[in-house]
Amino acid sequence: MATLNDIGVAAAINILTAFAFFIAFAILRLQPVNDRVYFPKWYLKGLRSSPIKTGGFASKFVNLDFRSYIRFLNWMPQALRMPEPELIDHAGLDSVVYLRIYLLGLKIFFPIACIAFTVMVPVNWTNSTLDQLKNLTFSDIDKLSISNIPTGSSRFWVHLCMAYFITFWTCFVLQREYKNIGSMRLQFLASEQRRPDQFTVLVRNIPPDPDESVSELVEHFFKVNHPDYYLTYQAVYNANKLSELVQKRKKLQNWLDYYQNKHSRNPSKRPVIKIGFLGCWGEEVDAIDHYIEKIEGLTRKISEEKETVMSSTKSLVPAAFVSFKRRWGAVVCSQTQQSRNPTEWLTEWAPEPRDIYWDNLALPYVQLTIRRLVIAVAFFFLTFFFMIPIAFVQTLANIEGIEKAVPFLKPLIEVKTVKSFIQGFLPGIALKIFLIVLPSILMLMSKFEGFISKSSLERRCASRYYMFQFINVFLCSIIAGTALQQLNSFLNQSATEIPKTIGVSIPMKATFFITYIMVDGWAGVAGEILRLKPLIIFHLKNFFLVKTEKDREEAMDPGTIGFNTGEPQIQLYFILGLVYAAVSPILLPFILVFFALAYVVYRHQIINVYNQEYESAAAFWPDVHRRVVIALIVSQLLLMGLLSTKRAARSTPLLFILPVLTIGFHKFCQGRYQPIFVRYPLQDAMVKDTLERMREPNLNLKTFLQNAYAHPVFKAADNLANEMVVEEPAPDKTPDLVATKRGSRRFHNGSAETFT
């Protein structure tokens, strides 16, 4: 059980670590050779030039202006200076709304923390219940929690009132934020420049036809059923093999660049390699000639594979991107049923071109349900087996457990400094290490499920990660930690006393979560701004691979926010804050420091570093709202169970009202605001179309759209577009029959064909 001294040691370690990261960042970001690592976004926008090109020889590599080192924290006010509308133009709405999650945490927890420390902490501290319980392990910090209130005390009415305040205040802030972000989304979409996805829908599960190919069938179907607004389509090809060849060629080109650079530094000696296993043995050959030969052979294979993909009907996937003359037509098509059979001709808004995950477009639609069932089972077992390392982490927080497992280390462990380090710092860092590989595993699982956009992949991965954090990091840490800490108490008391011991012990896990917050939320966030991994990779690439300015630009890795890992991690802090606000409010200051520090750090990163891969116009906000509501309901249920062990039966019916009210609040927000994030209003589409026709009456939309959704691995985009783009029919007052290769089909009232 971590004591106040242990928490102090952990705080000192993490504060010093965070401060060291800030100092290292302040020094490294000022060096000209690191400018592309710490300001890549400005290079991508073409608004910053390399300082290496100017100045003397030494100043190209080292910043000699010593006055700039004194102001090493000036990046903080600079990060806060850019106003929100300008930040939206600079980084996009997704990035700005992501930052508002941190502000949401500050808005919710700051008033709660003020009231908790004014009212609840004195109520908890002025009791001596823990001192009177025998065989119970506790520290002075636990006296600030609800565990120190005697059973059946009238003081529990304070915690009941606090639960009501937490609920109403959280719902109030959530409702205002949902409303504001919904308005921001509509305003962003209305003011946004013309993009291909505004006019395009993705059509999937196109039924096979014996007389027509997928391309012919798509053209025929939409000319018949959307004659006034249909413009063009782009077929979807299964080019996964071609993509693999292109990636393989890129890797070979990197090796060729490396050996050519090596040869340019020492022209008298040609580099050689061994072509045996892993380059360890075998015949020695000229490295440059070897890679040139392999690249030439692979280039021929790429050309042949591209020709095969584009000419073979077997490469066509039963899906297509269909574009319309007006946004209004795309809205109608994406939000309506296209066929009598509701499982065919399924339409949805097309992701923007850079958001598409092309590998999954080739998956048969009928496989998706099976794939998601398989992943659901796999995720269950992953969550279950991960409980083993989580339980191990909890043993680190329990000195007695370690001494029993390794008794020969007892003299070392009992040293005061070592003991404080183990209990105050080691559990948090161990848990952080165990969770490092988890996001990569969850992203692979999401890709297997078949989602077709990067944004949907990240949202699914975030959902899984959140569930995992809730079950393993939160629930398992409480259950396993409590069982380990109070094992002796469980074994030496009657069965009727065990529920009371659990009720008293659960709040005591606050000390473990404090150590985790300091490691992950303080030192971890400070480490984010240092960008140590991208820094090392950039300089390795710069030394071995870079020959030209273009190579140097490609060596930059600005990265992204990482919604799939960042948002679930934030949600863990919402869970901890809401659960412990009425139980052990000592957590709240640590959580507030996290939200404030993370807001400043990530605002700086969004302005100067991250380059978002896509723009979803804050489509993820309903997920954020729902998870905060879940955290609020969990906090109410846990408080209800805790008070029941304290024989506060009169408060239980009053607490039961809170989850019901919270669920009703969520349903209200779901009905009032969520449609804004799912559908696009016809009214807004018509307004935007009308304004565009007035401003650009001669706009050639087909030229704008014809290659927008061509597969990125195709180099001959013009040839591909000629095969995919269909000519726009001349307008006529009466619809003409559409030519088809099919035989007899049913007609209705002598008009054009319909599909069944």
Short mmCIF file of C-alpha atoms in Angstrom, two decimals, residues 6 188 264 271 347 365 435 568:
data_model
loop_
_atom_site.label_atom_id
_atom_site.label_comp_id
_atom_site.label_asym_id
_atom_site.label_seq_id
_atom_site.Cartn_x
_atom_site.Cartn_y
_atom_site.Cartn_z
CA ASP A 6 5.71 6.88 -1.61
CA PHE A 188 -17.43 23.63 -41.12
CA SER A 264 29.44 8.63 -53.44
CA PRO A 271 29.93 -1.58 -52.17
CA THR A 347 -24.99 3.02 -50.44
CA TYR A 365 -19.31 -7.85 -48.43
CA LEU A 435 0.06 -1.69 -22.86
CA PRO A 568 -9.46 5.83 -25.13
#
